[in-house]
Short mmCIF file of C-alpha atoms and ligand atoms in Angstrom, two decimals:
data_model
loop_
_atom_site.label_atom_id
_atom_site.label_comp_id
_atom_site.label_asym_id
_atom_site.label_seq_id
_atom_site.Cartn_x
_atom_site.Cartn_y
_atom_site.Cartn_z
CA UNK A 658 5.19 -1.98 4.93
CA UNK A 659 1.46 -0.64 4.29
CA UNK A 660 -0.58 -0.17 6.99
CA UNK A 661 -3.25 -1.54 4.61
CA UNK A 662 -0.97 -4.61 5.23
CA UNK A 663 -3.20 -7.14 7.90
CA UNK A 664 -0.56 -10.08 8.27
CA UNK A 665 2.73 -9.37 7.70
CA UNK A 666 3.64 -12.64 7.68
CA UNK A 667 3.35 -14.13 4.32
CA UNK A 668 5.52 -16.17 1.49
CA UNK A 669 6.42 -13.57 -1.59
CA UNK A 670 8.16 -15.67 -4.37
CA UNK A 671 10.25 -13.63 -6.65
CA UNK A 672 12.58 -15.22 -9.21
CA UNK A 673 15.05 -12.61 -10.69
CA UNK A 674 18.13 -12.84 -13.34
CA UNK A 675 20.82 -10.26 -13.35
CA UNK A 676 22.77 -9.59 -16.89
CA UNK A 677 23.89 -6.97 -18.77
CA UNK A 678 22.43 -5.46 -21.48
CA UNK A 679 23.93 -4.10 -24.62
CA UNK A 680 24.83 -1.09 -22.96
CA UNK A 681 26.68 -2.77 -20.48
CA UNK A 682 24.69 -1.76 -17.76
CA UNK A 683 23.68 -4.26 -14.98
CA UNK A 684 20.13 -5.09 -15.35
CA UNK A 685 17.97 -7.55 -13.09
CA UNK A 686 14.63 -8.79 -14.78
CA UNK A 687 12.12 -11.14 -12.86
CA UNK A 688 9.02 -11.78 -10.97
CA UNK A 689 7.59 -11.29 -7.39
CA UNK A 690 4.31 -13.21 -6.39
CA UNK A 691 2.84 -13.33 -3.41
CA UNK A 692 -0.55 -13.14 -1.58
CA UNK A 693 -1.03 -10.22 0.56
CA UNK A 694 -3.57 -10.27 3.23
CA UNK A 695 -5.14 -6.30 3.38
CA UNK A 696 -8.25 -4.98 4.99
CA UNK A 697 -11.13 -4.41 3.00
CA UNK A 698 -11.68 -0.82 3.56
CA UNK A 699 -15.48 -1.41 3.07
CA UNK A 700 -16.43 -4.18 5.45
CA UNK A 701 -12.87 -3.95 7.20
CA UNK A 702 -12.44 -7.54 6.72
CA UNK A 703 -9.20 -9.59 5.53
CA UNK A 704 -8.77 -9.56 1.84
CA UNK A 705 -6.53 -11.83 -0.12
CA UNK A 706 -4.79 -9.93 -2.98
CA UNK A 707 -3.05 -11.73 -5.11
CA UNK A 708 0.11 -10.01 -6.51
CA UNK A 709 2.29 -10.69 -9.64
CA UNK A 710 4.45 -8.09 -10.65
CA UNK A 711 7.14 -8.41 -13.47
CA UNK A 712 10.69 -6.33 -12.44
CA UNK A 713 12.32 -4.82 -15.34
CA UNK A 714 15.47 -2.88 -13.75
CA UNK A 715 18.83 -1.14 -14.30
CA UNK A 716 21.34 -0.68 -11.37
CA UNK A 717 22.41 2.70 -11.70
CA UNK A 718 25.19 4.99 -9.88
CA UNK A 719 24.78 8.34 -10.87
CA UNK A 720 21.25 10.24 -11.95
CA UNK A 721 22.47 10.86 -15.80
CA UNK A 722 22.15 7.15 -16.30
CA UNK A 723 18.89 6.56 -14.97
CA UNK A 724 17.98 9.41 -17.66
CA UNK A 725 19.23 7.40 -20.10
CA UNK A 726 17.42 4.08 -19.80
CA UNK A 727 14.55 2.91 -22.19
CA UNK A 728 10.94 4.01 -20.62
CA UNK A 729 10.07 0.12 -19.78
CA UNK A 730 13.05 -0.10 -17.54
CA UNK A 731 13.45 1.72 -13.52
CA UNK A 732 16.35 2.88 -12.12
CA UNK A 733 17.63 0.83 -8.86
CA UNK A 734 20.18 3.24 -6.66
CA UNK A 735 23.03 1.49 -5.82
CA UNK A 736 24.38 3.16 -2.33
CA UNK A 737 28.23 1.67 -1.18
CA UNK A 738 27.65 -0.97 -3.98
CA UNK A 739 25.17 -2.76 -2.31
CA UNK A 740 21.88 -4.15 -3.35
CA UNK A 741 19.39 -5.40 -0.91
CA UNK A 742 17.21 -7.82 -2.75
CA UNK A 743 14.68 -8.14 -0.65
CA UNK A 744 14.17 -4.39 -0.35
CA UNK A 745 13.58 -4.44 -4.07
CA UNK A 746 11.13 -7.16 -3.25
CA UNK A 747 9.77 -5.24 -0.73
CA UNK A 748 9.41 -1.66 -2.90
CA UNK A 749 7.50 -3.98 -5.65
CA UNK A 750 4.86 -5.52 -3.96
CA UNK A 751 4.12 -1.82 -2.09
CA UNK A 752 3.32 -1.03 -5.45
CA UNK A 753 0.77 -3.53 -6.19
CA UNK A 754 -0.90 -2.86 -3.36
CA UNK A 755 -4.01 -0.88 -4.04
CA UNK A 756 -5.07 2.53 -2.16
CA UNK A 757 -8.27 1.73 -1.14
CA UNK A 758 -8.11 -2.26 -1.34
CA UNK A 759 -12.12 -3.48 -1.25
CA UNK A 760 -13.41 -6.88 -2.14
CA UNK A 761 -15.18 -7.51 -5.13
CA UNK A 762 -18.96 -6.74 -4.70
CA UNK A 763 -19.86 -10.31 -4.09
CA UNK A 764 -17.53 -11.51 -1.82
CA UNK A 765 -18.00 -7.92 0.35
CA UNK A 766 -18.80 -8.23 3.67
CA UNK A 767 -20.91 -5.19 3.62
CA UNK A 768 -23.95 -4.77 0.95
CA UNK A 769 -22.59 -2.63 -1.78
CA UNK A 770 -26.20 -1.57 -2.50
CA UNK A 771 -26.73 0.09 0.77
CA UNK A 772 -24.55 2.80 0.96
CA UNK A 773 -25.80 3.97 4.31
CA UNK A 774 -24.09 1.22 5.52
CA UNK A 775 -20.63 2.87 4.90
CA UNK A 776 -21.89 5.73 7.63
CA UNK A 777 -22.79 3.66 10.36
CA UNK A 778 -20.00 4.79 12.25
CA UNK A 779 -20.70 8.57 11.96
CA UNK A 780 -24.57 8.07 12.63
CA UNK A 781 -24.17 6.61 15.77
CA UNK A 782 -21.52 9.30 17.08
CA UNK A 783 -24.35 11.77 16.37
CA UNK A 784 -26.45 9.97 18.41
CA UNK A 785 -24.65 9.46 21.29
CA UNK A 786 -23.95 13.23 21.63
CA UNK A 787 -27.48 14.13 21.48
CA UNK A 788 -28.46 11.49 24.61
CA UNK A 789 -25.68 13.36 26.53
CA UNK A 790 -26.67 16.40 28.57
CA UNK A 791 -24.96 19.38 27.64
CA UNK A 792 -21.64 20.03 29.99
CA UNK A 793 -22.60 23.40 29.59
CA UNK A 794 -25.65 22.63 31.10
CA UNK A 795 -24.44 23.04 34.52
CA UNK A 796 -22.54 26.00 33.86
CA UNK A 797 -25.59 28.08 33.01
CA UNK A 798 -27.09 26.58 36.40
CA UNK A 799 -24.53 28.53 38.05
CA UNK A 800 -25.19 31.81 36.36
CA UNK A 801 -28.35 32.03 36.84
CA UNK A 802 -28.08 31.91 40.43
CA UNK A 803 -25.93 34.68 41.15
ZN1 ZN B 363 -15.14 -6.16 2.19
#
């Protein structure tokens, strides 16, 4: 899944009817819940995200009747005439996951105010590679004495 993902393990609940609809095509409605654990890409701490997403879908063989169906509605692909539910499952909740998943200000590990905070990281590489003596240094040691 994500690589925003922490802990893959986890209980999704989905509930999902399949019918047709008036146009005779097969059609699977539901819901998938779950609570994803991601990392907070501000403090880098575990997040609980809470995800409920409604499925609206229409099993489809061909792309002219994907074109077809009403905006509200995705196309599912249908390879060898199987359907792997939890794949479905799987594809929704990717979704719902956010790009840059954060924590709400409050519940933050790092100060939202600060925003040097966020560059921490970058300040002390700088650092480090200005207590280091030059490699090249050395090199010009050798020059010179020719
Ligand atoms: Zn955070």
């Amino acid at each position: 899944m994500s690589e925003a993902l922490m802990d893959p393990v986890g209980i999704a609940e989905f509930s999902l009817e399949f019918y047709r609809d008036n146009r005779k095509r097969a059609r699977i409605k539901g819901q998938v819940q779950a609570d994803l654990v991601l990392e907070c890409q501000r403090c880098l701490g575990a997040m609980v995200f809470p995800v409920k997403a409604e499925l609206d879908l229409a099993v489809v063989q061909v792309p002219e009747e994907a074109e077809s169906l009403p905006e509200s509605c995705d196309p599912v692909w249908v390879e060898a005439e199987t359907l792997r539910l939890l794949d479905l499952v799987e594809d929704e909740l990717i979704l719902a996951i956010p790009q840059v998943p954060r924590h709400e200000p409050d519940a933050c590990g790092v100060d939202s105010t600060n925003p040097v905070n966020g560059e921490t990281a970058d300040q002390e590489q700088e650092d480090d590679a200005s207590d280091k003596p030059n490699p090249f240094a050395v090199l010009a040691g050798f020059k010179s004495d020719k």
